[in-house]
CSV table of C-alpha atoms in Angstrom, one decimal:
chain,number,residue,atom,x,y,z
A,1,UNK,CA,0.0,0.0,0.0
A,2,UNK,CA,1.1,3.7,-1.1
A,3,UNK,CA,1.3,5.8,2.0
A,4,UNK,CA,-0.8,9.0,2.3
A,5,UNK,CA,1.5,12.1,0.7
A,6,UNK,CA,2.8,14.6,3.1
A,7,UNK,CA,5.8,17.1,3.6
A,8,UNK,CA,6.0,19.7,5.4
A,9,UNK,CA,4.4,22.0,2.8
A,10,UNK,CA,1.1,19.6,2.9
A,11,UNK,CA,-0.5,22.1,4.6
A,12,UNK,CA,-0.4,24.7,1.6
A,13,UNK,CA,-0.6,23.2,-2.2
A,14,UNK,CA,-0.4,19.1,-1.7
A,15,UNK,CA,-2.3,17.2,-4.7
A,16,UNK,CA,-3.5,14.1,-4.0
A,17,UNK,CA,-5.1,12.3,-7.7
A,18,UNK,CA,-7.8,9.8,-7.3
A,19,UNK,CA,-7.9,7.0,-9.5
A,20,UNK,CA,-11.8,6.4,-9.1
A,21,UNK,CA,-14.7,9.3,-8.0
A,22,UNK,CA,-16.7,7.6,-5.5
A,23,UNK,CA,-13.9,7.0,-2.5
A,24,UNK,CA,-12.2,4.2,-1.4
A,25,UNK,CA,-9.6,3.4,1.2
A,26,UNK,CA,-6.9,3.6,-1.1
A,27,UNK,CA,-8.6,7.1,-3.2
A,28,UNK,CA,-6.2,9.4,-1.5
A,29,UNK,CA,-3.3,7.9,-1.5
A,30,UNK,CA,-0.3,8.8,-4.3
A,31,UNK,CA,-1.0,8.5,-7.9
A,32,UNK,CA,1.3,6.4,-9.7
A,33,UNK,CA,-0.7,6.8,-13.4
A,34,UNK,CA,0.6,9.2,-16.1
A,35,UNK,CA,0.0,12.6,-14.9
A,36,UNK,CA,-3.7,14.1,-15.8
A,37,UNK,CA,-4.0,17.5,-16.7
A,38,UNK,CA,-6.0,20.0,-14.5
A,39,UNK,CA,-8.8,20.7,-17.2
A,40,UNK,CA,-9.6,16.6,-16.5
A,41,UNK,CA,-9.9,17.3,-12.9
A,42,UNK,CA,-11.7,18.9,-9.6
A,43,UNK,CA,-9.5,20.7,-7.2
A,44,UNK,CA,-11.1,21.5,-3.9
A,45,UNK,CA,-8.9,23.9,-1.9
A,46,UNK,CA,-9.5,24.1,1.9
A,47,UNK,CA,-9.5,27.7,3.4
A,48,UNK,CA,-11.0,26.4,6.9
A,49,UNK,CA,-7.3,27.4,9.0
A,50,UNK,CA,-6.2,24.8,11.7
A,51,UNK,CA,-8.8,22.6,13.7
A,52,UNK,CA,-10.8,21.6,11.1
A,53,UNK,CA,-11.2,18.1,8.7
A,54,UNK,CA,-13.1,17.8,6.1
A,55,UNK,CA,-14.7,14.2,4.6
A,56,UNK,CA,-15.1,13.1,1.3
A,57,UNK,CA,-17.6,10.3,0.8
A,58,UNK,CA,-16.7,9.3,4.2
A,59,UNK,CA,-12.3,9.2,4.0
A,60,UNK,CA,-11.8,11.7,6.4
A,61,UNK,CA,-8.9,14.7,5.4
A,62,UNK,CA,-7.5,17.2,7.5
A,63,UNK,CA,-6.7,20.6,6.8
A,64,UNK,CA,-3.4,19.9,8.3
A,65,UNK,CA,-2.6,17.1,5.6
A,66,UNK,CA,-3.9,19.0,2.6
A,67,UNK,CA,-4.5,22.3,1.2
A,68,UNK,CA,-6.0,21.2,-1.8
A,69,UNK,CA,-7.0,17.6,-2.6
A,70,UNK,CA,-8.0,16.7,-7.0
A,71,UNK,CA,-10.8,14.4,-7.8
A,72,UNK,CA,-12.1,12.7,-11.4
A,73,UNK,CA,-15.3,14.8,-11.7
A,74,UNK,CA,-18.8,13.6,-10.2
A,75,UNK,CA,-20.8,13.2,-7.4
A,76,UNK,CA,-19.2,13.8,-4.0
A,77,UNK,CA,-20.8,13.7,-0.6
A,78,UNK,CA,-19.0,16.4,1.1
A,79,UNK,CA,-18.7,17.1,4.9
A,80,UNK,CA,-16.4,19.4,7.0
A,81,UNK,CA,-15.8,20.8,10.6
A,82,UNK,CA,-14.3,23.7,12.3
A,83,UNK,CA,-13.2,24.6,15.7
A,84,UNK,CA,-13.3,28.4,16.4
A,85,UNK,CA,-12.2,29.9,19.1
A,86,UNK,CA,-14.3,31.7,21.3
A,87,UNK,CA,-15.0,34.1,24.5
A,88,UNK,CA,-16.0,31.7,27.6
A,89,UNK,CA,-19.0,34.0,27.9
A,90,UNK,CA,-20.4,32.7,24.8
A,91,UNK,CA,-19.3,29.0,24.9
A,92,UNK,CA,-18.2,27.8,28.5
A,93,UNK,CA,-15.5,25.7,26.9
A,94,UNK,CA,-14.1,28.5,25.3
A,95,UNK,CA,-14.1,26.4,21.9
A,96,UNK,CA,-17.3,25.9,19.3
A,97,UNK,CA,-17.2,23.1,16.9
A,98,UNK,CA,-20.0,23.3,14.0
A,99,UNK,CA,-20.3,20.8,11.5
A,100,UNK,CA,-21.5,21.7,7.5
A,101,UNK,CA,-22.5,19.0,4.5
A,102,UNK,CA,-23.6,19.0,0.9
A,103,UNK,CA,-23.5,17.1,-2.0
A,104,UNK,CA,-21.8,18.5,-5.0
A,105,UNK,CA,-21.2,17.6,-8.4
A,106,UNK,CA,-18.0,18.6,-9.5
A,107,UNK,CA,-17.0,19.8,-12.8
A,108,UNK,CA,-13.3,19.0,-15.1
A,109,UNK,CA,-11.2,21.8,-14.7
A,110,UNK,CA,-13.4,23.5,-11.6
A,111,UNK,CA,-11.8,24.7,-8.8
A,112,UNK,CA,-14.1,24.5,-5.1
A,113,UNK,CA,-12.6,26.6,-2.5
A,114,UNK,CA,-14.4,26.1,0.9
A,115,UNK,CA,-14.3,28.6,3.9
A,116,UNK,CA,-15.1,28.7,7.3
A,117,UNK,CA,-15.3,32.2,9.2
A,118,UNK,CA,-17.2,33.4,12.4
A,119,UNK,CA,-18.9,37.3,13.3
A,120,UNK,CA,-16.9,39.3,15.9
A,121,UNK,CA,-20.7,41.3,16.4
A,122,UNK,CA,-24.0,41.2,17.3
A,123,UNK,CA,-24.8,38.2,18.8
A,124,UNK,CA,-21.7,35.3,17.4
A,125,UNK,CA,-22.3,33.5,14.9
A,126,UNK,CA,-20.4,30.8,12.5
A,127,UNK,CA,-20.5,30.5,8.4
A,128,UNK,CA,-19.3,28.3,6.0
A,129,UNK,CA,-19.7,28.5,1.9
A,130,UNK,CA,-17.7,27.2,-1.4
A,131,UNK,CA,-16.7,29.3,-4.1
A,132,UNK,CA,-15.9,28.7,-7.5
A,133,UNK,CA,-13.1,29.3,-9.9
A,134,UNK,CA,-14.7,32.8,-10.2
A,135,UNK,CA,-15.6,33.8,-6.5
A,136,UNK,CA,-19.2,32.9,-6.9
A,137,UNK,CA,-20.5,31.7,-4.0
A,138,UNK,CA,-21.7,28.3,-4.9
A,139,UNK,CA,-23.2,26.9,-1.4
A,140,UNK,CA,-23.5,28.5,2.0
A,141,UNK,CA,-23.0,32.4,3.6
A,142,UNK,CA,-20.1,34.5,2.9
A,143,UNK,CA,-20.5,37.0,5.7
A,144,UNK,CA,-17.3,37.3,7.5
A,145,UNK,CA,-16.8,40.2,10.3
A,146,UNK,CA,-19.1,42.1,8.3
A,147,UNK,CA,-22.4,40.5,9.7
A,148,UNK,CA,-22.1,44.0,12.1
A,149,UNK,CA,-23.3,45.8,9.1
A,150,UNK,CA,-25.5,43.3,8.2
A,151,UNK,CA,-26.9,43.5,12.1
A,152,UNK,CA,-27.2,47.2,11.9
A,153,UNK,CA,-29.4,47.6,9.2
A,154,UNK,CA,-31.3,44.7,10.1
A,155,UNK,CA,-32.1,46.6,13.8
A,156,UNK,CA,-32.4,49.8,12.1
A,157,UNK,CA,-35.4,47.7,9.7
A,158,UNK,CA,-36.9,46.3,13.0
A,159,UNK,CA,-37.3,49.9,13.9
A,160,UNK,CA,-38.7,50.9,11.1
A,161,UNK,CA,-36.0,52.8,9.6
A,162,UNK,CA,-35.7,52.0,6.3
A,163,UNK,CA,-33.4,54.1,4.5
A,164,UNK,CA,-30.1,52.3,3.5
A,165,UNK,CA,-31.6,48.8,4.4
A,166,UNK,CA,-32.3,48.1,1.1
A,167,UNK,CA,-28.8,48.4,-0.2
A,168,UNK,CA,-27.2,46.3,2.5
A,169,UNK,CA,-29.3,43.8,2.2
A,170,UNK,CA,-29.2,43.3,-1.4
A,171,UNK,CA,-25.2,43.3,-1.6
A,172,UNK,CA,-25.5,40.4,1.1
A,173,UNK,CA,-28.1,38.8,-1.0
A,174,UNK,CA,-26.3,38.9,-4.0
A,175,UNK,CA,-23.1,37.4,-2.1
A,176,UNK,CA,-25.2,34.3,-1.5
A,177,UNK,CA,-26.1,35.5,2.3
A,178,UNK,CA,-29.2,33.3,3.0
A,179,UNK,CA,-31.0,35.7,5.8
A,180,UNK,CA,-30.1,38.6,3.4
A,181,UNK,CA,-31.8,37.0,0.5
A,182,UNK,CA,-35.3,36.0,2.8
A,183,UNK,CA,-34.9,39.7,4.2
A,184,UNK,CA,-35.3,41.6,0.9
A,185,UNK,CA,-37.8,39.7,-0.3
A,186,UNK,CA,-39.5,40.9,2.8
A,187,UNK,CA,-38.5,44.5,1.6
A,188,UNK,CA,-39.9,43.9,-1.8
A,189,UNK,CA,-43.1,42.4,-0.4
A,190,UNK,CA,-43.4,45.1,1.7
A,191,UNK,CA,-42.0,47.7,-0.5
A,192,UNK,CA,-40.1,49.3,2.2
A,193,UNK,CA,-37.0,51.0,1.2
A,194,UNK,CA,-37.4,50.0,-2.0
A,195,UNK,CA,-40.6,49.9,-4.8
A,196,UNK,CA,-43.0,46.8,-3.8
A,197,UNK,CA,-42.4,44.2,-6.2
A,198,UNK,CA,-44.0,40.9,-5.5
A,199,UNK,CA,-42.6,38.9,-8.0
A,200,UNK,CA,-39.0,40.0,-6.9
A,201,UNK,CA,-40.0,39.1,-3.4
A,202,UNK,CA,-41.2,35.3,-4.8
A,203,UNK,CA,-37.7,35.4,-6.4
A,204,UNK,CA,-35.3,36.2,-3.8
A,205,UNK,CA,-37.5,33.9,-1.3
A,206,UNK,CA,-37.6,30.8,-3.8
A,207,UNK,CA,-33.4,31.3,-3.7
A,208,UNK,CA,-33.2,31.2,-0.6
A,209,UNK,CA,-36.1,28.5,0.4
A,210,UNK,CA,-34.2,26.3,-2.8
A,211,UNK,CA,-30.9,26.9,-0.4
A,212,UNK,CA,-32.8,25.3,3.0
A,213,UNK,CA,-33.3,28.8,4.6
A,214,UNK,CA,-36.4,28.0,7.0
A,215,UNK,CA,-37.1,31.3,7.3
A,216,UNK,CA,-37.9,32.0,3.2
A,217,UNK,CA,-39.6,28.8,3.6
A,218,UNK,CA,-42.1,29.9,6.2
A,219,UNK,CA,-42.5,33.3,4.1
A,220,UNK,CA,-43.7,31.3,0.9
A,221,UNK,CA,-46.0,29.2,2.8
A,222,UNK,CA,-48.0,32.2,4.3
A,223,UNK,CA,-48.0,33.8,0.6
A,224,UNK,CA,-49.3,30.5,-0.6
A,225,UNK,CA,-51.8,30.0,2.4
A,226,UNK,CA,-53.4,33.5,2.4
A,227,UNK,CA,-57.0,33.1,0.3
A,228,UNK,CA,-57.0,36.7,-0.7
A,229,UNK,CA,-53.3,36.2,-2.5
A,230,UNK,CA,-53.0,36.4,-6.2
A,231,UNK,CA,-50.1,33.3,-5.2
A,232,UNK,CA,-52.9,31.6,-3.1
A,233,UNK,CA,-52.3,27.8,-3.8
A,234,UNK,CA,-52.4,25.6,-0.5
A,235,UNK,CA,-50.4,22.8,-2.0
A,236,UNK,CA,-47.6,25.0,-2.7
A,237,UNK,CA,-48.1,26.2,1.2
A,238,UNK,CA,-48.2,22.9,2.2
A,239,UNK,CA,-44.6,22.2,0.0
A,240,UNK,CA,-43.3,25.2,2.1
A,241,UNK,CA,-44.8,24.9,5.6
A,242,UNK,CA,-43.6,21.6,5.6
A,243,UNK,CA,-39.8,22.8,4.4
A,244,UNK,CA,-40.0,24.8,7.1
A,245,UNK,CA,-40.7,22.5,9.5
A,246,UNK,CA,-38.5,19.7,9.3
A,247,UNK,CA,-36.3,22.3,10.2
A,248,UNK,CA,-37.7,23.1,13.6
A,249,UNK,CA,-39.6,26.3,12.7
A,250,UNK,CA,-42.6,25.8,15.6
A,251,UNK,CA,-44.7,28.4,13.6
A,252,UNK,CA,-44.5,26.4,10.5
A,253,UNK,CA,-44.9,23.1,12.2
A,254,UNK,CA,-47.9,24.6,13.6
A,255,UNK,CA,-49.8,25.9,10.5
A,256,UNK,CA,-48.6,22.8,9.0
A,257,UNK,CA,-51.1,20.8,11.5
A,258,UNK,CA,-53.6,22.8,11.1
A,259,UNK,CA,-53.7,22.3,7.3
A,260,UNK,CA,-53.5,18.8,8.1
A,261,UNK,CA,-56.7,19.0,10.4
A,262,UNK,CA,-58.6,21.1,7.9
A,263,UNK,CA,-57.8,19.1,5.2
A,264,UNK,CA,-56.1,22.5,3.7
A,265,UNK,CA,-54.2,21.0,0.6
A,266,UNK,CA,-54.1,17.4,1.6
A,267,UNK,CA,-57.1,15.3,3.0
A,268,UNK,CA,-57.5,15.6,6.8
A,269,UNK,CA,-55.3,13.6,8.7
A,270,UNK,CA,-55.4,14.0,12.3
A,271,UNK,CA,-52.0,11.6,12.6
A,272,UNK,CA,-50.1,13.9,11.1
A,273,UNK,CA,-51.8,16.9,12.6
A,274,UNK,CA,-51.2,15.6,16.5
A,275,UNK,CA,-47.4,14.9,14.9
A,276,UNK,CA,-46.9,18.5,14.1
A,277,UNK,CA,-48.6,20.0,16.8
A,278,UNK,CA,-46.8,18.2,19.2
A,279,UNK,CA,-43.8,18.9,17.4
A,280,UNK,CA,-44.8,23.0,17.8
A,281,UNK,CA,-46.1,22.7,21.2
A,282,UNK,CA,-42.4,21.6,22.7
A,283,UNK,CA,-40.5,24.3,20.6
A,284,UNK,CA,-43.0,26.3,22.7
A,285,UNK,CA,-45.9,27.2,20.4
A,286,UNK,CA,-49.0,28.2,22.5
A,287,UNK,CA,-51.3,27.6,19.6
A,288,UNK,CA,-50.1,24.6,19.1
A,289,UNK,CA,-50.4,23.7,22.8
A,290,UNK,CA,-54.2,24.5,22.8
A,291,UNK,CA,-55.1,22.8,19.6
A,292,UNK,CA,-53.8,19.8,20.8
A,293,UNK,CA,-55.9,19.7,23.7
A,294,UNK,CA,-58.5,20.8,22.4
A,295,UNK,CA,-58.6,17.7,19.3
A,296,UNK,CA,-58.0,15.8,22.5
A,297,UNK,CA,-60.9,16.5,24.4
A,298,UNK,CA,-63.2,16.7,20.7
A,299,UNK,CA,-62.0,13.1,20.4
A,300,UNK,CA,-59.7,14.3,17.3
A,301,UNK,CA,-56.7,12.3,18.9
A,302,UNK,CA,-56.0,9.5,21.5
């Protein structure tokens, strides 16, 4: 068996060529075949900094090993990890480790670059996203330290200020910021800050929805759920509730019942609604607390 490649430069530029695209054992290991041009390749390069792995259909690399690892093009199940550093008044350890995954296809001659970062603001928070050859954010938030500004015009837009909003939140948005993208389609629902325009709101919430942002989720499945909408269509507020709430959104989870009860979309089915109610009611959702006792004592539910 070939040993792993290292050298003391691993850290920065290492290749390592597979000889297959879905992993084995022996994927990363040194490639003794004729030499294959990048255009024939994937290169992902790891920007994550020390304390951090990342897995590749389940072979586990480090960041310490490898700075940048080529792959045949394909399918790769992708998963990484980053220890950050943090004050003991936010995390008692003084450490935070959060975990990230997605599958991506990969592309001859692409370069992936994935980063980790965290906020120094408002409230901490931790981000992760790959880029492409070209800097286009491909999967995830790019936010780094500026989340501040991002906080400040959010606050300023929960107090009703709008002026400036707008413009922040689009330049997020368009840097593939997931919050950003649900908050302006807020502002274009809305039209504050910026000329209402609903089918730009649809947009910007379907990107981010399409992303796994709960938030843009539970914004389309009010849109859809509202009778006097033009967008009224409870199947498509059923698709979104229910988006929403696998993710633990106790608002969504608790609509979500209640279509289920009503048979709002989909034919009653009290199962499911005493599923998603319960679900709401330990997240803390008062309405969803009091329907489920009351289809108790109606004799809804056991």
């Amino acid at each position: 068996m070939i040993d792993l490649l290292k050298s003391t430069l691993a850290i920065f530029f290492v290749a390592a060529l597979v000889a297959c695209n879905s992993l084995s054992d022996e994927s990363l290991k040194g490639y003794e075949g004729p030499s294959l041009p990048l255009e024939e390749v994937s290169t992902i390069q790891l920007q994550m900094g020390f304390s951090s792995w990342l897995s590749v259909n389940g072979h586990n690399i480090t960041n310490e090993e490898y700075g940048e690892i080529q792959l045949l093009p394909g399918r790769y199940n992708l998963a990484w990890s980053k220890k950050f550093a943090v004050s003991a008044l936010l995390v008692s350890s003084g450490s935070d480790t959060r975990d990230w995954s997605t599958v991506l296809d990969l592309q001859p001659g692409e370069k992936y670059i994935i980063y980790c970062d965290r906020t120094t603001g408002h409230g901490y928070r931790t981000y992760s996203w790959i880029e492409d050859s070209s800097g286009r954010v491909i999967w995830g938030e790019k936010l780094f330290a500026q989340a501040d500004e991002y906080d400040k015009a959010a606050a300023a837009y929960n107090a009703g200020e709008y002026d400036g909003v707008f413009q922040v939140f689009m330049r997020f948005a368009e840097q593939g910021e997931l919050n950003a993208q649900a908050d302006l389609g807020t502002l274009y629902m809305h039209g504050h800050g910026v000329a209402q325009d609903q089918e730009k709101a649809v947009y910007w919430w379907e990107k981010a929805a399409a992303q796994g942002n709960n938030r843009a989720q539970g914004y389309l499945g009010d849109l859809y759920f509202e009778e006097q909408s033009e967008y009224h269509n409870y199947e498509k507020a059923l698709k979104f509730y229910a988006m929403s709430a696998r993710q633990n959104d106790a608002v969504s989870q608790a609509r979500l019942a209640y279509m289920y009860a009503e048979g709002l979309g989909v034919p009653v089915d009290f199962e499911m609604a005493e599923k998603w109610w319960e679900s709401a009611a330990a997240l803390g959702n008062e309405n969803a607390a009091q329907n489920l006792v009351r289809a108790k004592q109606l004799g809804l539910i056991d």
